[in-house]
Amino acid sequence: MSVVEIAARRSWKPPDTRLTWEWADQNVKLDPTSPYQGYWKSEISPWVRELMETFSDNEVSDISVMCSAQSAKTQTMICLLMWALAEEPAPTMWVTSTAEEAAFLMKTRLIPTIKACAPVAETLIEDRSAVSKMEVHLKGASLGVVGSSSPSRLQSKPVRWLFLDEVRNYPEGALEMVLKRTRAYWNARRCIVSTPDNHNDATHRAYLQGDQRVWHFKCRSCGDWFPMSWEYMKWTEDEETKNERGYNFDKLAETVRFECKCGEVYKDEPADRRHFVNSGKYISLNPNAPKNRKSFHWNALLPPWVKWRDLVEEFLIAKGATYNGDTSPLKDFINESLGEPWEDRLGDFEDFGQLQKRAGDYALGDDWKDEEVRFLAADKQAKGGIHYWYVVRAFAKEGAKSRLVDYGQVGGDKELLEVAELNNVIPDNCIIDSGFDTTSVYKFCQRHGWKPMKGSGTQGFKHRNKKTGRMSTQLWTWTKAEVGIGTKEHGLHKAIRLFLWSNDGLKDMFAELMQGFIGDWTIAKDVTSEYTRQVTAEKRVQTIDIKGRSKYEWLPVRKDNHMLDCELMILVASLANKLITQTYTEMETEGLE
Ligand SMILES: [Zn+2]
């Protein structure tokens, strides 16, 4: 049969009127890497049907999908690829992060699927060179796979169908380069499917440029439509599910639920999980986007095969790691499970407006019926004559609830003692920073029964649990301090207890308190800007270590941060008194010192 003859015959073939997903239901078989056998079924992941329908629309040039991992995304693209090769054959390219991965995908998934898909298999050219490592030749079409780090291959001949997989791993500029490949076709389609990485990166931008269709569900009780947000995931933290060593995830799992704003509770059980799939639909958050750009988003709360308890466990462990200064697990959770770009939420603290949200309905010095204990923390300064900055904060017995009672600046030791007395804080609950003028601060503490405290650059302090033998990392510890060391008074006094706290880890936790992520940390409604200026005097910035992992550290943005130090010392006191619990990750002792 001549080429002209094939072309003539093809033009007589009536166009298939089935929707793309109906076509795939009847023609695409799952490849051997899939846990399932037989034909692909769109009813397993019906949320991909709408995006598949937009794929066959010639008015659409760009489709971008920003979603969680393990949610049928690559299989969806394979189905669309088969439809394109069978129904509208044209030069086609599939780009993935590396050439090795591209070849592997070709061998294990694309070629087996082509051979098992009759309408595509019958167009395979009968020649030994028809199928190679990176290319498949079909009658009227070709399919090439490319790694994103091969610039020359990204720039070669024009294509109509372009599939872009895991764009987050492409090198800088690769996406822009490859997108130009479709310019020769008025009816080209460029399809980006990826989990996102950082805020405003290529995947995120492509999503934002589209009409932003987000999967919503209809609550069976109130009837309203809601996105499947993480904010609705709830679990119970009580004595059963959490102790000072951490979470009991089996017990916690029994309490994991999805709670609508109206109070309706959905459980992690098949019937409830199918509700989100069967009652759901996409709602466009950017309906004014250009008609040719469509974008879709869903997260791991949606696919019924992803257990909610696993997501909650992953989230809590990741959050625990942030207290030790490692934000990588939390970033992974947000990217891979929520399918959202990472943006450091603890970073923007220069904004006082956010702190004003923590203002309670009380004034400084007001009585509080829930009060269990109060602490005073002071920071000694020499500039402009010896003086102290101080903060007094009261705590309820439970729920990590606290109130700001008093703060300010006083002249000397005598005045500081008076402030403690006026505020009814017993000496045992008074703390003072010993980082400056250490010798006299130690003496002051010994004389008056106060506690010295000092910030440390250590990421955390390792503790061995005597019962279990397991190591854990805490944000604070204590050690013995010799009073009068280096002076003739050395040895005359009993050693006192010096408390140490991990600077960055504790500040991360404090930032979470200030943003209302933990408990109910509040400030009085009549605080002045001096207080807000000082407690927000540092900013969290991202740094990348030599292994390429992101870390965060706190840097000053304003000079005076004394009341921030006071609040941090009070946080140590509340942790030491178990008024707030730190969730820390336990590690096996094996292999660790
Ligand atoms: Zn509801």
XYZ file of C-alpha atoms and ligand atoms in Angstrom:
594
model
C 0.000 0.000 0.000
C 1.473 3.355 -1.012
C 1.679 6.329 1.276
C -0.842 8.216 -0.875
C -3.219 5.300 -0.621
C -2.908 5.167 3.214
C -3.533 8.912 3.405
C -6.568 8.569 1.149
C -7.979 5.691 3.194
C -7.419 7.490 6.469
C -9.340 10.523 5.309
C -12.338 8.273 4.726
C -12.258 6.955 8.254
C -15.172 8.570 10.126
C -14.104 10.588 13.186
C -14.678 8.771 16.440
C -17.490 10.471 18.344
C -16.717 8.867 21.674
C -15.285 11.078 24.403
C -11.561 10.582 24.948
C -12.073 8.700 28.208
C -14.800 6.502 26.720
C -12.387 5.679 23.907
C -9.639 4.872 26.434
C -12.017 2.707 28.508
C -12.541 0.535 25.420
C -9.064 0.561 23.897
C -6.282 1.034 26.460
C -5.017 -1.936 28.427
C -2.916 -1.451 31.543
C 0.772 -2.266 31.165
C 2.541 -4.946 33.251
C 3.794 -2.319 35.790
C 0.219 -1.679 36.920
C -1.150 -3.536 39.966
C -4.317 -4.144 37.930
C -4.916 -6.213 34.818
C -7.060 -5.643 31.754
C -8.556 -2.454 30.386
C -7.998 0.921 32.013
C -11.205 2.076 33.712
C -11.953 5.765 34.069
C -14.480 4.971 36.806
C -11.539 4.194 39.130
C -10.357 7.822 38.868
C -13.301 9.741 37.377
C -11.677 13.077 38.255
C -9.445 12.694 35.175
C -12.394 12.480 32.734
C -12.902 16.223 32.400
C -9.258 16.943 31.693
C -9.256 14.122 29.114
C -12.257 15.729 27.395
C -10.455 19.077 27.075
C -7.568 17.234 25.389
C -9.573 16.518 22.227
C -10.696 20.147 21.904
C -8.756 21.947 19.154
C -9.485 25.311 20.771
C -7.317 24.263 23.709
C -3.544 24.627 23.332
C -2.343 24.153 26.915
C -3.497 21.803 29.652
C -1.644 21.821 32.927
C -2.277 19.538 35.841
C -0.791 20.304 39.261
C -1.615 17.420 41.536
C -0.435 15.010 44.219
C 1.759 11.986 43.553
C 0.191 8.548 43.076
C -3.082 9.815 41.716
C -3.206 8.168 38.267
C -1.519 11.081 36.505
C 1.026 9.293 34.278
C -1.529 6.632 33.305
C -3.936 9.416 32.305
C -1.288 10.887 30.002
C -0.613 7.452 28.493
C -4.343 7.107 27.696
C -4.310 10.509 25.983
C -1.178 9.559 24.063
C -2.898 6.430 22.716
C -5.968 8.427 21.708
C -3.788 10.996 19.889
C -1.767 8.327 18.019
C -4.919 6.427 16.970
C -7.381 9.219 16.246
C -5.282 12.163 15.055
C -1.829 10.734 14.280
C 0.909 13.377 14.149
C 4.493 13.842 15.371
C 4.421 13.352 19.145
C 6.926 13.873 21.946
C 7.012 12.820 25.595
C 9.502 14.649 27.824
C 10.520 13.439 31.258
C 13.298 14.450 33.629
C 16.246 12.341 32.368
C 17.075 10.348 29.226
C 17.396 7.166 31.335
C 13.915 7.645 32.735
C 12.580 8.383 29.257
C 14.057 5.118 27.898
C 12.751 3.198 30.912
C 9.244 4.615 30.483
C 9.341 3.730 26.773
C 10.389 0.144 27.458
C 8.220 -0.673 30.470
C 5.070 1.306 29.788
C 4.690 3.002 26.394
C 5.690 0.130 24.073
C 3.677 -2.524 25.979
C 0.642 -0.199 25.944
C 1.013 0.539 22.205
C 1.276 -3.171 21.381
C -1.810 -3.957 23.470
C -3.877 -1.093 22.043
C -5.309 -2.427 18.731
C -6.045 0.910 16.967
C -2.435 2.050 17.552
C -0.718 -1.338 17.170
C -2.148 -1.792 13.676
C -0.419 1.412 12.518
C 3.058 0.230 13.616
C 5.398 0.230 10.642
C 6.438 -3.278 9.664
C 10.173 -2.762 9.896
C 12.801 -3.863 12.389
C 13.759 -0.215 13.000
C 10.154 0.789 13.801
C 10.729 0.493 17.540
C 13.943 1.726 19.148
C 15.015 2.827 22.599
C 13.798 6.390 22.218
C 11.468 6.285 19.178
C 8.464 4.477 17.751
C 7.453 4.906 14.081
C 3.828 4.573 13.105
C 1.957 5.178 9.873
C 1.397 8.939 9.828
C 2.847 9.462 13.272
C 5.969 9.146 15.343
C 6.584 9.086 19.063
C 9.858 10.227 20.611
C 10.822 10.244 24.290
C 13.353 12.798 25.547
C 15.095 13.648 28.784
C 14.732 17.300 29.818
C 18.494 17.756 30.072
C 19.133 17.055 26.350
C 18.839 20.559 24.814
C 19.612 19.475 21.236
C 16.860 16.855 21.268
C 14.419 19.287 22.908
C 14.958 21.711 20.026
C 14.744 19.331 17.021
C 11.728 18.827 14.701
C 8.261 20.228 15.321
C 5.567 18.196 17.067
C 1.812 18.499 17.424
C 1.328 16.464 20.591
C 3.606 17.330 23.471
C 3.477 15.517 26.821
C 5.505 16.977 29.677
C 5.923 14.712 32.670
C 7.351 15.675 36.110
C 8.252 19.194 35.016
C 9.462 20.007 38.538
C 12.656 18.055 37.823
C 13.524 19.832 34.564
C 16.639 22.010 34.539
C 16.169 25.782 34.378
C 14.942 26.943 30.960
C 14.176 23.444 29.583
C 10.400 23.881 29.718
C 10.467 27.218 27.876
C 12.721 25.647 25.227
C 10.587 22.580 24.576
C 7.285 24.505 24.525
C 8.469 26.173 21.292
C 8.403 22.805 19.535
C 4.653 23.039 18.815
C 4.704 26.427 17.016
C 4.286 24.880 13.544
C 0.873 23.400 14.438
C -2.243 25.563 14.846
C -3.969 22.637 16.589
C -1.094 21.541 18.852
C -1.641 20.410 22.433
C 0.859 20.863 25.256
C 0.066 18.843 28.316
C 1.943 19.439 31.585
C 1.342 16.993 34.424
C 3.436 17.333 37.552
C 3.601 17.589 41.282
C 4.683 21.176 42.056
C 7.897 22.242 43.762
C 8.370 25.853 44.839
C 5.887 28.688 44.769
C 5.854 30.391 41.354
C 8.000 27.757 39.620
C 7.230 26.519 36.078
C 4.552 24.005 37.155
C 2.841 26.502 39.421
C 2.943 29.300 36.820
C 1.488 27.045 34.112
C -1.326 26.157 36.503
C -1.985 29.805 37.419
C -2.187 30.804 33.732
C -5.021 28.326 33.164
C -8.610 28.393 34.397
C -7.643 26.645 37.677
C -10.262 23.945 37.991
C -10.130 22.637 41.537
C -11.923 19.471 42.618
C -14.806 20.338 44.964
C -17.201 18.052 46.797
C -20.822 18.621 47.782
C -21.420 18.123 51.498
C -24.212 15.577 52.020
C -25.459 17.520 55.033
C -25.317 21.257 54.248
C -25.275 20.875 50.455
C -22.520 23.464 49.978
C -19.526 22.992 47.678
C -16.031 22.905 49.208
C -12.507 22.268 47.884
C -10.845 19.198 49.397
C -8.642 21.241 51.709
C -6.292 19.910 54.359
C -7.908 22.346 56.824
C -10.912 19.980 57.070
C -8.790 17.017 58.192
C -9.213 16.558 61.946
C -7.835 14.199 64.533
C -7.953 14.099 68.308
C -4.885 14.746 70.421
C -5.446 13.520 73.962
C -3.826 11.233 76.548
C -4.799 8.191 74.471
C -3.237 9.400 71.238
C -0.249 11.428 72.439
C 2.168 11.517 75.339
C 5.461 13.273 75.975
C 7.283 10.728 73.799
C 5.120 11.451 70.782
C 2.047 10.083 69.022
C 0.441 6.666 69.178
C -0.482 6.562 65.499
C -2.711 3.459 65.751
C -4.854 5.156 68.367
C -4.718 8.471 66.533
C -5.858 6.784 63.283
C -9.206 5.889 64.917
C -9.915 9.599 65.348
C -8.907 10.761 61.842
C -11.868 12.317 60.009
C -12.850 14.907 57.424
C -15.079 17.535 58.997
C -17.173 19.904 56.911
C -17.649 23.510 58.078
C -21.217 22.519 59.039
C -19.901 19.798 61.367
C -20.733 16.790 59.127
C -18.134 14.077 59.664
C -16.743 11.812 56.935
C -14.749 8.730 57.858
C -11.821 7.050 56.136
C -14.129 4.260 54.925
C -14.977 3.240 51.344
C -18.546 4.617 51.318
C -17.514 8.020 52.657
C -14.418 8.165 50.464
C -16.470 7.399 47.320
C -18.723 10.335 48.239
C -15.927 12.791 47.506
C -15.283 11.128 44.147
C -18.901 10.567 43.059
C -20.435 13.813 44.323
C -17.499 15.926 43.216
C -16.870 18.252 40.312
C -14.370 20.859 39.190
C -15.008 24.517 39.932
C -12.908 27.066 38.050
C -11.180 29.606 40.283
C -9.978 31.641 37.301
C -12.932 31.681 34.879
C -11.519 34.679 32.991
C -8.426 32.775 31.834
C -7.863 32.652 28.039
C -10.060 29.945 26.454
C -7.046 27.991 25.186
C -5.548 27.420 28.651
C -7.037 24.829 30.975
C -5.610 23.799 34.336
C -6.571 21.257 36.969
C -5.741 20.571 40.603
C -6.513 17.795 43.059
C -4.718 16.360 46.071
C -4.141 13.043 47.854
C -7.296 13.427 49.986
C -9.267 12.483 46.854
C -8.027 9.070 45.546
C -9.780 6.452 47.726
C -6.670 4.242 47.656
C -4.648 6.795 49.665
C -5.368 6.287 53.380
C -6.081 9.484 55.308
C -4.344 8.102 58.380
C -1.114 7.798 56.357
C -1.422 11.435 55.333
C -2.007 12.583 58.928
C 0.947 10.518 60.146
C 3.185 11.903 57.400
C 2.067 15.442 58.247
C 2.676 15.123 62.015
C 6.126 13.568 61.565
C 7.021 16.289 59.048
C 5.808 18.985 61.427
C 7.850 17.433 64.229
C 10.964 17.643 62.063
C 10.488 21.390 61.600
C 11.070 21.840 65.335
C 14.498 20.330 64.786
C 15.139 22.757 61.960
C 14.506 20.366 59.061
C 11.699 21.539 56.799
C 12.339 19.070 53.937
C 9.730 16.501 55.096
C 7.070 19.216 55.425
C 7.912 20.510 51.951
C 7.626 16.955 50.566
C 4.237 16.566 52.218
C 2.942 19.824 50.754
C 4.322 19.052 47.250
C 3.669 15.316 46.984
C 0.539 14.844 49.076
C -1.255 18.168 48.873
C -0.022 18.807 45.314
C 0.631 22.414 46.291
C 3.733 24.559 45.817
C 5.932 25.141 48.830
C 5.991 28.546 50.366
C 7.605 29.036 53.724
C 4.713 30.130 55.879
C 6.866 31.018 58.862
C 8.964 33.490 56.912
C 6.909 36.658 56.675
C 6.959 37.875 60.203
C 7.765 41.501 59.591
C 4.058 41.947 59.083
C 2.564 43.044 62.424
C -0.930 42.637 60.981
C -0.614 38.911 61.387
C 0.279 39.286 65.053
C -2.787 41.476 65.637
C -4.915 38.416 64.771
C -3.675 36.894 68.029
C -5.109 39.768 70.109
C -7.510 38.402 72.713
C -10.510 40.079 74.288
C -8.620 41.153 77.391
C -6.291 43.928 78.561
C -2.859 43.716 80.180
C -3.133 42.760 83.852
C -6.733 41.456 83.614
C -7.687 38.489 85.787
C -8.138 35.180 83.956
C -10.199 32.406 85.497
C -8.367 29.655 83.544
C -4.914 30.692 84.773
C -2.782 27.869 86.170
C 0.665 29.453 86.341
C 2.578 32.538 85.174
C 6.189 33.145 84.215
C 8.370 36.222 84.051
C 11.388 36.364 81.732
C 13.953 39.163 81.675
C 16.772 40.167 79.348
C 19.648 42.234 80.790
C 21.125 45.083 78.729
C 24.078 47.407 79.304
C 23.606 49.980 76.578
C 22.587 53.349 78.063
C 23.090 52.008 81.609
C 22.124 48.644 83.066
C 18.444 47.893 82.428
C 16.101 44.958 81.838
C 13.411 44.169 79.295
C 10.807 41.759 80.642
C 7.635 39.851 79.670
C 5.054 38.197 81.965
C 2.788 35.517 80.458
C 0.076 33.378 82.101
C -0.849 29.802 81.085
C -3.971 27.688 81.382
C -3.572 24.104 82.578
C -4.342 22.568 79.177
C -4.648 23.306 75.487
C -1.452 25.361 75.134
C -3.468 28.475 76.017
C -1.602 31.556 77.189
C -2.132 35.277 77.779
C 0.225 38.229 77.832
C 0.027 39.833 81.305
C 2.711 42.526 81.331
C 5.874 43.668 79.560
C 8.244 46.614 79.644
C 11.608 48.007 80.615
C 13.003 48.633 84.144
C 16.172 50.178 85.560
C 18.054 47.694 87.773
C 17.945 44.565 89.952
C 15.735 46.154 92.621
C 13.168 47.381 90.078
C 13.123 43.985 88.361
C 12.376 42.225 91.666
C 9.559 44.707 92.266
C 8.024 43.934 88.853
C 8.009 40.211 89.744
C 6.315 40.941 93.059
C 3.749 43.326 91.565
C 2.846 40.684 88.989
C 2.639 37.915 91.625
C 5.234 35.724 89.924
C 7.000 33.437 92.417
C 10.845 33.431 92.148
C 10.830 29.793 90.963
C 8.956 30.932 87.821
C 11.265 33.875 87.088
C 13.854 33.475 84.317
C 16.712 35.650 83.229
C 18.940 35.516 80.140
C 22.498 34.732 81.228
C 24.086 35.335 77.815
C 25.232 38.787 78.895
C 27.049 39.621 82.190
C 26.947 35.913 83.066
C 28.735 36.055 86.433
C 26.468 38.652 88.008
C 23.340 37.040 86.492
C 24.303 33.688 88.114
C 24.814 35.420 91.466
C 21.492 37.237 91.130
C 19.767 33.914 90.372
C 21.344 32.206 93.355
C 20.457 35.017 95.722
C 16.838 35.330 94.605
C 15.972 31.790 93.460
C 15.561 32.780 89.778
C 16.614 30.592 86.805
C 19.333 31.466 84.267
C 18.696 30.563 80.609
C 20.753 30.804 77.462
C 20.112 30.323 73.724
C 22.319 27.849 71.857
C 23.228 27.286 68.218
C 22.652 23.526 68.661
C 19.842 22.122 66.465
C 18.412 20.248 69.429
C 19.420 18.237 72.489
C 19.463 14.456 72.365
C 17.782 12.697 75.255
C 17.727 8.997 75.959
C 14.482 7.666 77.331
C 15.476 5.527 80.317
C 12.566 3.105 79.859
C 12.680 2.532 76.098
C 16.344 3.352 75.464
C 15.266 5.450 72.490
C 16.806 8.765 71.595
C 14.739 11.860 71.016
C 15.582 15.447 70.257
C 14.302 18.193 72.534
C 14.427 21.926 72.046
C 15.778 22.554 75.544
C 17.884 20.938 78.231
C 19.565 21.876 81.477
C 23.068 21.641 82.823
C 24.947 22.705 85.970
C 26.475 26.169 86.169
C 29.221 27.038 88.659
C 28.542 30.346 90.389
C 31.637 32.509 90.741
C 33.677 30.490 88.256
C 36.962 32.255 87.471
C 36.721 34.451 90.550
C 37.921 34.033 94.125
C 34.360 33.027 95.044
C 34.660 29.871 92.937
C 33.716 26.822 95.007
C 32.035 28.877 97.726
C 28.578 28.413 96.211
C 26.417 25.461 95.244
C 26.071 24.903 91.499
C 22.797 26.154 89.987
C 20.703 24.842 87.101
C 21.303 26.540 83.760
C 18.661 26.026 81.045
C 19.732 25.905 77.395
C 17.475 26.201 74.343
C 17.974 25.579 70.646
C 17.741 28.951 68.922
C 16.319 28.112 65.490
C 14.144 25.177 66.548
C 12.523 27.120 69.351
C 11.944 30.132 67.101
C 10.195 27.895 64.561
C 7.901 26.668 67.288
C 7.326 30.203 68.546
C 6.434 31.293 64.998
C 3.836 28.510 64.885
C 2.392 29.709 68.201
C 2.247 33.295 66.957
C 0.365 32.154 63.844
C -2.137 30.109 65.807
C -0.963 26.716 64.484
C -0.442 25.437 68.029
C -2.955 25.980 70.835
C -4.180 29.454 71.669
C -1.274 31.842 72.175
C -2.623 35.375 72.544
C -1.598 38.963 73.211
C -3.586 41.603 75.105
C -5.750 43.971 73.065
C -3.835 47.006 74.381
C -0.260 46.043 73.448
C 1.879 48.833 72.028
C 3.956 48.736 68.863
C 7.116 48.412 71.020
C 6.075 44.877 71.952
C 5.023 43.845 68.420
C 8.171 45.392 66.913
C 10.430 43.448 69.253
C 8.771 40.029 69.050
C 8.800 40.206 65.234
C 12.378 41.503 65.043
C 13.706 38.367 63.346
C 12.967 36.782 59.996
C 13.228 33.201 58.882
C 15.281 32.737 55.725
C 15.919 29.706 53.559
C 19.411 28.356 53.024
C 20.478 25.320 51.027
C 23.073 23.027 52.610
C 25.758 21.119 50.699
C 23.440 18.127 50.234
C 20.940 20.425 48.533
C 18.433 20.176 51.379
C 16.672 23.329 52.392
C 17.145 24.577 55.937
C 15.893 27.669 57.649
C 17.583 30.072 59.952
C 16.496 33.191 61.778
C 18.159 36.517 61.056
C 17.520 39.923 62.651
C 15.516 42.460 60.673
C 15.416 45.069 63.450
C 17.818 45.922 66.248
C 15.864 45.328 69.448
C 14.682 41.753 69.905
C 14.792 41.603 73.731
C 11.123 40.824 74.283
C 11.358 38.100 71.604
C 14.077 36.502 73.763
C 11.828 36.860 76.806
C 8.931 35.120 75.004
C 11.301 32.342 73.892
C 12.475 31.774 77.489
C 8.830 31.636 78.587
C 8.223 29.047 75.854
C 11.064 26.940 77.307
C 9.463 27.266 80.763
C 6.090 26.151 79.371
C 7.701 23.148 77.603
C 9.629 22.185 80.762
C 6.389 22.400 82.755
C 4.478 20.400 80.085
C 1.994 23.198 79.496
C 2.839 22.852 75.796
C 4.060 19.554 74.362
C 6.729 19.383 71.751
C 6.161 16.658 69.191
C 9.504 15.180 68.503
C 10.566 12.370 66.292
C 11.973 9.370 68.063
C 14.890 7.595 66.519
C 16.231 4.116 67.064
C 19.421 4.127 69.095
C 21.081 1.729 66.706
C 23.717 3.444 64.646
C 23.463 6.607 66.678
C 25.853 7.779 69.322
Zn -21.425 20.501 55.312
